[in-house]
Amino acid sequence: MSCPAALGATALMLVGYSVPLRQLAGWSVDRLQEGLGSRPAPQDIVLLTYDDSTRNSAAAADLLDQPELLNLRHWPVPRAVWGDVLDRLEQLEVKAIGFDVMFDLPRAGDQRFALGLKQFSGPVVLATGIDDPDVTEFGRLAALYRPNPSLIADQSIKEGHIAVLGLVGGVVRTSPRSFVLLQPFARQLNPPLALSEQLHHSTGGTTVPQANPERWLELLHFFGPEGQFRSVSLWRLLENQSFERLKREGIFRDATVLLANTTIDANDLHPTPFERMGGMPGVEIHATALANLRLNNHLLLRRVDGWVIVGLLIWAAVIVVLLDGVERPERRLGWTGLAVAGVIAVTAALAWSTHRLLPLAPL
């Protein structure tokens, strides 16, 4: 192949096959994260979950001494229960709390919940939902689902949006705080900061500037498959004997706690690089985003813009010129394999050392 033909073919691929290349780019990022392996998640981020263990324990236990635990048999639990949860987390000396639970509609027990929010000594962030736009006769409509005003009457209670974005293929790779940048309709709604970013600021974290979104795509740097973060069942917090054990263990002391429903009924499982089939609970995605902010270690994927396209054309020309002097096909294949391996090795080294990724698929 001549050099002009190679340049023309490369340009055609970049323009005509942009969607398949984005799919391949996402797949390559997933495989790179898997190749780098799992890492230990921060111990000061703890998930407190309404899970199958909580529901089953409430349904099967002898509750003569704590009949109020019968409230845990079904979701959603009564709002008053969250007031009890806040009181117990206060006793465990928790640093901050983030709710990955929607409280947009008023419910019985809101007064007890509001009292618990007011009496908790640390920052609390409640979830705000961002509704995807629907196409109607009035155009594309979207909305914010904010917490019930009675719960945020105290100005110390913050809001954080819980939207996560799965681009091509539905896999969640981008950070929640990138949602507003990548979805133009969301900017018009003027949503609060992402839940993870709000918690980061509320707990004294330094501002982590976002890279230029026109050049870099901010990706979550996952710690591994589901289960990397320490998780505690809501039952253990509210059942008296288990609560006393939690006091002795001290795992909640100075921790940031994220609360969520992780049962299958919650429909809150999202494909991620390590969990493409089964999915990862949304609360663990938010925990990952919070940890990335605290460690300042997001992965940044270089977007394919004009400068990158020029670089790719030069790369294609260099490869063709080098291989043009190799006559034997098996040697050409061997040198091509070495070039591909070199690109993968350099990309992995950059990801490990600088958390920046080259556009591997187009290369």
PDB file of C-alpha atoms in Angstrom, residues 49 65 111 171 177 189 196 203 215 235 256 294 353:
ATOM      1  CA  THR A  49     -26.954  -1.204  52.448  1.00  0.00           C
ATOM      2  CA  ASP A  65     -37.451  -7.373  72.011  1.00  0.00           C
ATOM      3  CA  GLN A 111     -40.550  14.877  60.816  1.00  0.00           C
ATOM      4  CA  VAL A 171     -21.194   0.615  30.210  1.00  0.00           C
ATOM      5  CA  ARG A 177     -19.497  14.806  37.743  1.00  0.00           C
ATOM      6  CA  LEU A 189     -31.656  22.135  34.767  1.00  0.00           C
ATOM      7  CA  SER A 196     -19.558  12.074  45.269  1.00  0.00           C
ATOM      8  CA  THR A 203     -15.484  16.483  54.143  1.00  0.00           C
ATOM      9  CA  ARG A 215      -9.692  17.100  24.853  1.00  0.00           C
ATOM     10  CA  TRP A 235     -29.713  -4.997  59.789  1.00  0.00           C
ATOM     11  CA  THR A 256     -17.872   8.513  55.056  1.00  0.00           C
ATOM     12  CA  ARG A 294      -9.880  11.960  47.247  1.00  0.00           C
ATOM     13  CA  SER A 353       2.112   6.478  35.850  1.00  0.00           C
TER      14      SER A 353
END
